[in-house]
Coordinates of C-alpha atoms and ligand atoms in Angstrom, one line a residue:
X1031 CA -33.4 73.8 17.2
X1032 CA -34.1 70.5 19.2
X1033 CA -34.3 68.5 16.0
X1034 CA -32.5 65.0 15.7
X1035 CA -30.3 64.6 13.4
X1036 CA -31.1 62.0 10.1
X1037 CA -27.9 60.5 11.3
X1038 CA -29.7 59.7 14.7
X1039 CA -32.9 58.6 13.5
X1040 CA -34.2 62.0 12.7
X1041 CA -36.2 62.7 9.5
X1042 CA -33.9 63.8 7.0
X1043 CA -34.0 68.0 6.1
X1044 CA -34.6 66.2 2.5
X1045 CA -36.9 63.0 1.4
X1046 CA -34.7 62.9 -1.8
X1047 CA -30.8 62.8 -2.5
X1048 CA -29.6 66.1 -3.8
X1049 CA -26.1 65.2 -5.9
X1050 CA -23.5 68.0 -5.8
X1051 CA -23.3 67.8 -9.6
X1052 CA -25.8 66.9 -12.3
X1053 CA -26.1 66.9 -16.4
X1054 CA -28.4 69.1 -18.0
X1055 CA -30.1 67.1 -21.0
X1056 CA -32.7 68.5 -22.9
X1057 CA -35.2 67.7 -25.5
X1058 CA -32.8 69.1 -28.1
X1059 CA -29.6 67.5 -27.0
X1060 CA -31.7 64.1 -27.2
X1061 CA -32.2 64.7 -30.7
X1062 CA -28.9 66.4 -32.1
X1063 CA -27.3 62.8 -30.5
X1064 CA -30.3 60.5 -32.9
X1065 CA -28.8 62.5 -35.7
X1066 CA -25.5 61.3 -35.6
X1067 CA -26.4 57.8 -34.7
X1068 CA -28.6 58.1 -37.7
X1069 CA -25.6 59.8 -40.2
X1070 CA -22.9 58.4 -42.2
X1071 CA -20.2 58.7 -38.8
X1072 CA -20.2 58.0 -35.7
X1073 CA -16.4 58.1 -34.7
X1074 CA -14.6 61.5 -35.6
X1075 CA -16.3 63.2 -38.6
X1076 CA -18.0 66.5 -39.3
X1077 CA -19.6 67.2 -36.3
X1078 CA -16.2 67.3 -34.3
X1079 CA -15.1 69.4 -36.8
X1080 CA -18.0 71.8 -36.3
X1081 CA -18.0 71.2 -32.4
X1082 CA -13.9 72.8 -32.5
X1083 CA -14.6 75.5 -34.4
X1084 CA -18.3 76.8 -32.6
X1085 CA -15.8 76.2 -29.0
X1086 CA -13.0 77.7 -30.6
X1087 CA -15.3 81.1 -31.7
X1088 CA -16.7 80.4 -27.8
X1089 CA -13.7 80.7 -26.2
X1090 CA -11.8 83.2 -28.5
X1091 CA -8.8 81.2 -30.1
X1092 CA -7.8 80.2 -33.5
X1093 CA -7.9 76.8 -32.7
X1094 CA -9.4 74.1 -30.3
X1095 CA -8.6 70.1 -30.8
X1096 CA -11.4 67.8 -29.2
X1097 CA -10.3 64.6 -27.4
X1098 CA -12.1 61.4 -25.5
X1099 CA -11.3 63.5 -22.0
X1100 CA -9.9 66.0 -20.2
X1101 CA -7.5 63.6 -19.2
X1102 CA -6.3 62.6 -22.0
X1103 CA -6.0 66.5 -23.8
X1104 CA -3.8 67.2 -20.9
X1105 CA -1.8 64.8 -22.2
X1106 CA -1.8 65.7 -25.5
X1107 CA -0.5 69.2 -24.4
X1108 CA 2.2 67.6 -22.6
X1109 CA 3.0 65.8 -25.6
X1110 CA 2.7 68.6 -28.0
X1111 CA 4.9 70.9 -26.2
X1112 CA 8.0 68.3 -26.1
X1113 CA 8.2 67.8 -22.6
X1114 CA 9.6 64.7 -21.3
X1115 CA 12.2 62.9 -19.2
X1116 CA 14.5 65.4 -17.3
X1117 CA 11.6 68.3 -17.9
X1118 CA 9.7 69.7 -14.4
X1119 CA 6.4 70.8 -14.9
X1120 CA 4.8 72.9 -11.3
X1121 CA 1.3 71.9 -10.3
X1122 CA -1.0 73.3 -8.0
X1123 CA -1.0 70.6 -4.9
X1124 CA -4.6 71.4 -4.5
X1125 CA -6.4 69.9 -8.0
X1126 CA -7.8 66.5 -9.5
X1127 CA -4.7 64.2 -9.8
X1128 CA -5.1 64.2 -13.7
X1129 CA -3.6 67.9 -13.5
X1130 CA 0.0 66.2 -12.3
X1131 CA -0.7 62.4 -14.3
X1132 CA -0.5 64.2 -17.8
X1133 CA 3.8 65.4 -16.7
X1134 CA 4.1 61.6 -15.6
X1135 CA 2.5 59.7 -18.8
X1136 CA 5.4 61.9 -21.3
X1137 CA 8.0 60.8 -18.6
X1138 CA 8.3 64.6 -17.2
X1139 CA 8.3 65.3 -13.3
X1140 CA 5.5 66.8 -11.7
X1141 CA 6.4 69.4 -9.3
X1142 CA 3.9 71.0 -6.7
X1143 CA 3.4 74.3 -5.2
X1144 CA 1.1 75.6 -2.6
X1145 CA -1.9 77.1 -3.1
X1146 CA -3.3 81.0 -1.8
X1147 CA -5.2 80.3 1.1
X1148 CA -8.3 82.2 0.0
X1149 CA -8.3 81.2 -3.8
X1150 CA -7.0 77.9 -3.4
X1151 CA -5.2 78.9 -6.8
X1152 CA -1.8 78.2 -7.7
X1153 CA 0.2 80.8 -5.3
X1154 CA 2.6 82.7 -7.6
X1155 CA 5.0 83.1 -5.1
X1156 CA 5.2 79.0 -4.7
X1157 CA 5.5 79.1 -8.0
X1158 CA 8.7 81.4 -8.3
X1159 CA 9.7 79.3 -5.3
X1160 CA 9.5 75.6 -6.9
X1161 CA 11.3 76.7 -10.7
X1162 CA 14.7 75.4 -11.4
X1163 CA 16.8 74.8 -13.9
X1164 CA 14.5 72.2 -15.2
X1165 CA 11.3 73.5 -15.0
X1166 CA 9.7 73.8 -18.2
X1167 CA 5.8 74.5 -18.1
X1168 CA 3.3 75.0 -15.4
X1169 CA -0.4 73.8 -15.4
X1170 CA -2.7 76.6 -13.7
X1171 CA -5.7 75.0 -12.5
X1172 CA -9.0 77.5 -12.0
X1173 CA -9.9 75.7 -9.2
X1174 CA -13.8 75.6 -8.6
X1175 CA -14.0 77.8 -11.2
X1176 CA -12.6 80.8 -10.2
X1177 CA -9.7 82.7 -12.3
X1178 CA -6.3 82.5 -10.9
X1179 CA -4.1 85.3 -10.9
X1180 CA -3.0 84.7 -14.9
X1181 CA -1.0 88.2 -14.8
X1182 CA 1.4 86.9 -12.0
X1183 CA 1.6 83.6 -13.2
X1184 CA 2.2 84.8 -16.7
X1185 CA 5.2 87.3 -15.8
X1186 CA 6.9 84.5 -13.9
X1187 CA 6.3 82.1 -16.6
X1188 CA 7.4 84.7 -19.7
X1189 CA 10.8 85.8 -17.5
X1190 CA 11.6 81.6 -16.9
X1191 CA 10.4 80.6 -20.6
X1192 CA 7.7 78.1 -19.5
X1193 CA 5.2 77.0 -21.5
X1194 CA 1.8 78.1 -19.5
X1195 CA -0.8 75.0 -19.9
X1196 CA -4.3 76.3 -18.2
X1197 CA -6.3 73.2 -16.5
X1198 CA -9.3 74.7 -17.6
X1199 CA -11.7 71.7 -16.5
X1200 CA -14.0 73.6 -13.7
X1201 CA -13.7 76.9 -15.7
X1202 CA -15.6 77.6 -19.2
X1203 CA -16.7 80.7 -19.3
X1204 CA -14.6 82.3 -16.7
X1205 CA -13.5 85.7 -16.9
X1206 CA -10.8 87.6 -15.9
X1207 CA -12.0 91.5 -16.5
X1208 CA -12.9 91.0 -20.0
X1209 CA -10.7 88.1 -20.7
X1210 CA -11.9 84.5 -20.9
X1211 CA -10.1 81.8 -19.5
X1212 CA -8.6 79.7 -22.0
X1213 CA -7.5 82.3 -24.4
X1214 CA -4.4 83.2 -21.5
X1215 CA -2.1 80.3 -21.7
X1216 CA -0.2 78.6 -24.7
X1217 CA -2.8 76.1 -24.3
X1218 CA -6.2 75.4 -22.0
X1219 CA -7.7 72.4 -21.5
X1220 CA -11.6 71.7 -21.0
X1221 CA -13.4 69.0 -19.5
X1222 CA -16.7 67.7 -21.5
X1223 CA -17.4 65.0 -18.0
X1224 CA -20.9 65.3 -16.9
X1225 CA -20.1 66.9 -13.7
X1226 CA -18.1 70.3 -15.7
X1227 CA -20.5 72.8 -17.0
X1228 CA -21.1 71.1 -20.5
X1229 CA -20.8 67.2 -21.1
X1230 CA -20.1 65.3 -24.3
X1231 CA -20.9 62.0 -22.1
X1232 CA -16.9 62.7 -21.9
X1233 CA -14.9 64.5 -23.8
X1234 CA -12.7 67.0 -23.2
X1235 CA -11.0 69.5 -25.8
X1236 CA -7.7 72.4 -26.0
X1237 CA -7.5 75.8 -26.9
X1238 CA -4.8 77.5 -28.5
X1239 CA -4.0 80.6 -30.8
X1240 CA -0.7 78.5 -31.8
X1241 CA -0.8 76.3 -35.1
X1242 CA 2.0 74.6 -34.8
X1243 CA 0.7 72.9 -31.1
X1244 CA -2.9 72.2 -32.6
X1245 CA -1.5 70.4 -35.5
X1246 CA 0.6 68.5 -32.9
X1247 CA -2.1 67.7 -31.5
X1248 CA -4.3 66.8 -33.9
X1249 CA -1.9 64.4 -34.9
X1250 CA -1.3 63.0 -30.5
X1251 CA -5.3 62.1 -30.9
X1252 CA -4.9 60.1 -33.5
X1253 CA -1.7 57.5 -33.2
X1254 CA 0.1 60.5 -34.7
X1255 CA -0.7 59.4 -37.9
X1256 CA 0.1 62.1 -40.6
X1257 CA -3.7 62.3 -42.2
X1258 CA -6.7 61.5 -40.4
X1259 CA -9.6 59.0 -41.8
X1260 CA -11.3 60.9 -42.9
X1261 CA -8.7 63.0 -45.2
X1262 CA -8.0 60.1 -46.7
X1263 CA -11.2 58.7 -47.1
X1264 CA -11.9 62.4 -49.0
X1265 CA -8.8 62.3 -51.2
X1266 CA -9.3 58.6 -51.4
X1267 CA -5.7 57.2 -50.9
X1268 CA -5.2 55.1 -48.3
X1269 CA -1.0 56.0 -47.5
X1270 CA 0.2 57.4 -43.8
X1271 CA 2.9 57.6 -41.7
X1272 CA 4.4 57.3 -38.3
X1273 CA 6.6 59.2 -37.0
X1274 CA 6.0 59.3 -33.0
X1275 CA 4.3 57.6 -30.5
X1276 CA 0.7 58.5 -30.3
X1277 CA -2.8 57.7 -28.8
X1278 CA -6.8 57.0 -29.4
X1279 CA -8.1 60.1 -27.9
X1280 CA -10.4 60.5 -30.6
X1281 CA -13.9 62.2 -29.9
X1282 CA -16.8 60.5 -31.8
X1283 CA -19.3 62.1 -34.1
X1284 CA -22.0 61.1 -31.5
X1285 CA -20.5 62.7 -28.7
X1286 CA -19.2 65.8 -30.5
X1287 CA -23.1 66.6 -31.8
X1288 CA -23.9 66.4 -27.7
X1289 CA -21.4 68.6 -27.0
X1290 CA -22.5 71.6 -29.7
X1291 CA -26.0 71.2 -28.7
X1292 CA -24.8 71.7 -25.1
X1293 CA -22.3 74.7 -26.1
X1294 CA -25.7 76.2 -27.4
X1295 CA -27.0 76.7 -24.3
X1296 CA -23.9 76.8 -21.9
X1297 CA -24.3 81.0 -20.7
X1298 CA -27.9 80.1 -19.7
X1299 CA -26.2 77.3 -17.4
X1300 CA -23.2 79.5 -16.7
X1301 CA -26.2 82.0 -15.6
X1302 CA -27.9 79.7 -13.0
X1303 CA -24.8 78.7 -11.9
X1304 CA -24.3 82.4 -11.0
X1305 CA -27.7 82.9 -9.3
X1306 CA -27.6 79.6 -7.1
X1307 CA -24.0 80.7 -6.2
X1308 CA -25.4 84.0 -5.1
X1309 CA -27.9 82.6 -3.3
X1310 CA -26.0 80.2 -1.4
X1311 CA -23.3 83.4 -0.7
X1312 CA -26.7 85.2 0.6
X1313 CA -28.4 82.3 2.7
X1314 CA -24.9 81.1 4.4
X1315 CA -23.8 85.0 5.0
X1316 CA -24.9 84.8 8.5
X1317 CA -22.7 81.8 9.4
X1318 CA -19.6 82.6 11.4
X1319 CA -18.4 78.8 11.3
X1320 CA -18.5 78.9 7.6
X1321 CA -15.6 80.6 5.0
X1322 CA -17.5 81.0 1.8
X1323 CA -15.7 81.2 -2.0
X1324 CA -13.4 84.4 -2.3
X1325 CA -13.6 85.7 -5.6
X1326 CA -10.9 88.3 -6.5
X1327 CA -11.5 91.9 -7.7
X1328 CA -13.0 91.6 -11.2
X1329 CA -13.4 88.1 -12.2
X1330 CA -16.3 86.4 -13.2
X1331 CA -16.1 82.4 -11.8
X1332 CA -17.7 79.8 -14.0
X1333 CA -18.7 78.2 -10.7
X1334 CA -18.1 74.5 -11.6
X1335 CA -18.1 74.0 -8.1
X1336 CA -19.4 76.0 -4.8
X1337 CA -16.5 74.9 -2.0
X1338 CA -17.2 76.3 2.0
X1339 CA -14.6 75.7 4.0
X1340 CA -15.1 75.0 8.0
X1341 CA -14.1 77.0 10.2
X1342 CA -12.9 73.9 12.4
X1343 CA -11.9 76.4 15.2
X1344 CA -15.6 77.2 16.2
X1345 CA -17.1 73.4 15.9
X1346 CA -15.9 70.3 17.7
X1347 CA -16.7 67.9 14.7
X1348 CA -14.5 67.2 12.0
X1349 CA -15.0 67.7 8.3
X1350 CA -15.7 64.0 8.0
X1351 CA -18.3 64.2 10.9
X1352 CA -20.1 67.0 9.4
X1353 CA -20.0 65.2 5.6
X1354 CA -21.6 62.2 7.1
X1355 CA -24.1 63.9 9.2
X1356 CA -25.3 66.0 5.8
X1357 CA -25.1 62.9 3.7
X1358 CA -27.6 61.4 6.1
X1359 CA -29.7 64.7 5.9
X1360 CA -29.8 63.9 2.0
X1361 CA -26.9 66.5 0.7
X1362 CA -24.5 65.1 -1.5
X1363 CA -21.8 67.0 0.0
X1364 CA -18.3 65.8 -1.8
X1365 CA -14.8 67.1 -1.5
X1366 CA -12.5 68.4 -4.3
X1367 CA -9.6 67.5 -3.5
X1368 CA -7.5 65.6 -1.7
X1369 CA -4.1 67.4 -2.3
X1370 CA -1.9 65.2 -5.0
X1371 CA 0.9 64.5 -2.8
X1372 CA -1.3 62.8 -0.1
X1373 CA -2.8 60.4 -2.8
X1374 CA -0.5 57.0 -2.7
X1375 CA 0.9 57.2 -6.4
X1376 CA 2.3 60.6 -6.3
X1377 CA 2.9 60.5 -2.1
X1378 CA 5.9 57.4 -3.6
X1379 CA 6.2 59.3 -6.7
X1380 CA 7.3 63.0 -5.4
X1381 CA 8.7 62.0 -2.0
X1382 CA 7.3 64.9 -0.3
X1383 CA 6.3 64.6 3.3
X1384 CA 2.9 65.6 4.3
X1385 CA 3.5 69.2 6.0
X1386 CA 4.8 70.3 2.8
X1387 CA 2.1 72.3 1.3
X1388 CA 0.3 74.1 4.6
X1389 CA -2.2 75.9 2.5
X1390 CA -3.5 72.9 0.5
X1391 CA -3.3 70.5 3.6
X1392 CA -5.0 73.1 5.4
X1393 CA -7.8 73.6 3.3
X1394 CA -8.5 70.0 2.7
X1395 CA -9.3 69.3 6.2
X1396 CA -12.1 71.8 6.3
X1397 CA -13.0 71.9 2.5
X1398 CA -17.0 70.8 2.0
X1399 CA -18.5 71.1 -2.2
X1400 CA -21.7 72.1 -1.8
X1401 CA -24.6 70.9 -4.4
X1402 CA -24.7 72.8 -7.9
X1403 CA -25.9 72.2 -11.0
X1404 CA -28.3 74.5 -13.8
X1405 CA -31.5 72.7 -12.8
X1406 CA -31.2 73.4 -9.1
X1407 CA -34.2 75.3 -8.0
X1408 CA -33.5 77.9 -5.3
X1409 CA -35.9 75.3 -2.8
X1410 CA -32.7 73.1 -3.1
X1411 CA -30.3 76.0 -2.2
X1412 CA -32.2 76.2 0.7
X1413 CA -32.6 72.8 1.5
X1414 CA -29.2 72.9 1.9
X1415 CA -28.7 75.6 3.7
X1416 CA -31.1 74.2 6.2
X1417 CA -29.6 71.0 6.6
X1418 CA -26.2 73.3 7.1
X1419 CA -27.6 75.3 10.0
X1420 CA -28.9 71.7 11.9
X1421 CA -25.9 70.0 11.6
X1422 CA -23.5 73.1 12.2
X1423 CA -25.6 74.2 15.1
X1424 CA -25.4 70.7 16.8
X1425 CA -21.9 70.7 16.7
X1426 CA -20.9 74.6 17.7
X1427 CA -18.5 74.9 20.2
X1428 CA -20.2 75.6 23.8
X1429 CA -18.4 78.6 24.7
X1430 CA -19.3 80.2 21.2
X1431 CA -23.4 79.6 22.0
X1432 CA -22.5 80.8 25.4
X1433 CA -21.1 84.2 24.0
X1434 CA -24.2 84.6 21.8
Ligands
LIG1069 C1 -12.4 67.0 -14.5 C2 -11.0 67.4 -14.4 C3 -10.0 66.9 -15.3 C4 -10.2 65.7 -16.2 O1 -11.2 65.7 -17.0 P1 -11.9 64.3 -17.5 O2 -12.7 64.8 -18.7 O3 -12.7 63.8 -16.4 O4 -10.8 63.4 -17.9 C5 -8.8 67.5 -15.2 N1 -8.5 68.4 -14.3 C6 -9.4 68.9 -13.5 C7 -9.0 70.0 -12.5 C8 -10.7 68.4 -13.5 O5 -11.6 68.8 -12.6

């Protein structure tokens, strides 16, 4: 109980740093990558091929398209489904800025709504709230992992003709009573970064049952050029055209042949995702200055990432005071995210005042990500949890350790 805190010269609750997020790379991923170095491509060939359709059979659509990033397929489904200048597209204020970047790169306006306080998913009702005449899509983000409330979100979308774009990046694998995210919107978007449950290096790749937006963008990845390389290095002609303005997002061969050897082996990670995330819900039950994850009523999170939010009321440190202090104990505590509209770009770029999205603001002030990743053991978990009870203790409010 009297134990000094690393951050005052105490030992540390661990000798070695614990990330909040790290690869899994196996024997077998090693090799599947040497193969491709070792074969006739290494930029997009047969293995990206094969990678889109094993997701696409994964996921349950007709179609998935692989691109160099997450990023950069959220842009591709801005591009495929014609937005641009004049067009509104509503963004959950609480996700990574890329969520909102991919309205701004095809000239389209991001517009945010506030988060459910428990979820931290897109709030319907804000939704409903922020349409206009304009609005033409909405990107639902599963934040951390967790479904958000697709049904709602869907209705409002269908009655206002929006195209639905799911930000799908903490969420492969998620499910929604027997549904899998990804398969919901007009298009989802996956991240292949080595923090998200399966890496390419990076990568990231979109979903859709809908033929016309996959050849779209197909073509978006590729300068939209009307045959790829490697058509025309099949039919051997060498003719193409132009018509619109397109990109390099093109996965490589070597990255693709990373990414199916991961997808091989993603529900055993999705798995020890689960158990850690148990555990942690288990070992951190007792804490009455800590809100753990709310999960809705039959869904099945993915658990990119395992968020606790402070209950600032019963400490007297801040959020930034308690990340140092567990930094120092050698827990790579991070925080995901800093709403959009407070970040510099979009603060100039949306002209919102801060105050404008309670629930977001709210929960970034007392938002901590906790480490997870597959090879975890449950030591870690508890590691963590001990290094949570020293530095929470320490900094308990008086009058609550009184009334205990
Ligand atoms: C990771 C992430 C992205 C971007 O993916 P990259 O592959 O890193 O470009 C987009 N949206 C969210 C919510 C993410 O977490």
């Amino acid at each position: 109980m009297s134990e000094e805190l690393a951050i005052d010269g105490g030992p540390p609750v661990r000798s070695s740093f614990l990330p909040y997020a790290k690869q899994t790379i196996e024997d077998d991923d090693v090799e599947a990558v040497v193969a491709a170095l070792r074969s006739d491509w290494l930029t997009t060939g047969p293995r990206v091929e094969e990678f889109e359709h094993a997701f696409a059979e994964y996921v349950g659509t007709r179609h998935a398209v692989a691109y160099s990033s997450g990023t950069a397929a959220l842009h591709g489904t801005t591009f495929a489904a014609g937005l641009g200048e004049g067009d509104e597209v509503v963004v959950p204020a609480m996700t990574f800025a890329a969520s909102a970047a991919c309205a701004v790169y095809v000239g389209a306006t991001p517009v945010l709504a506030d988060v459910e306080p428990g979820t931290l998913n897109l709030d319907p009702a804000e939704l409903e709230r922020a349409l206009t005449a304009r609005t033409r899509a909405v990107v639902v983000v599963h934040y951390a992992g967790i479904p958000a409330n697709m049904e709602s979100i869907g209705d409002i979308a269908r009655r206002a003709g929006l195209v639905v774009i799911e930000d799908a990046a903490h969420a492969i694998g998620a499910r929604m009573r027997d549904q899998l995210v990804g398969t919901i919107g007009d298009m989802a978007v996956f991240s292949l970064h080595p923090a998200k449950q399966l890496t390419a290096g990076e990568g990231g790749i979109v979903t859709t049952d809908d033929e016309q937006l996959a050849s779209r963008l197909r073509r978006f990845r590729n300068h939209c050029m009307d045959t790829s390389g490697r058509e025309r290095e099949e039919s051997g002609g060498h003719a193409y055209t132009i018509e619109e303005l397109g990109f390099n997002y093109r996965l490589t061969d070597i990255q693709a042949a990373l990414g199916l050897s991961q997808l091989r082996k993603l529900d055993r990670f999705l798995e020890r995702r689960r158990e850690l995330a148990a555990l942690y819900d288990h070992l951190l039950a007792h804490r009455n200055d800590l809100m753990l994850p709310v999960v809705p009523d039959e869904t099945t999170p993915a658990w990119h990432l395992y968020v606790v939010r402070l209950v600032l009321e019963r400490l007297d440190a801040d959020r930034d005071a308690i990340f140092r202090a567990l930094r120092a104990e050698n827990i790579g505590v991070n925080v995901h995210y800093k709403p959009v509209h407070l970040l510099g770009f979009y603060r100039r770029l949306l002209d919102v005042a801060e105050g404008s999205y309670p629930a977001a603001e709210d929960a970034y002030r007392r938002i901590l990500t906790l480490p997870l990743f597959p090879s975890m053991k449950d030591d870690d978990v508890v590691s963590v949890v001990r290094a949570l009870d020293k530095v929470l203790s320490r900094s308990s409010r008086l009058a609550d350790r009184l009334a205990s």
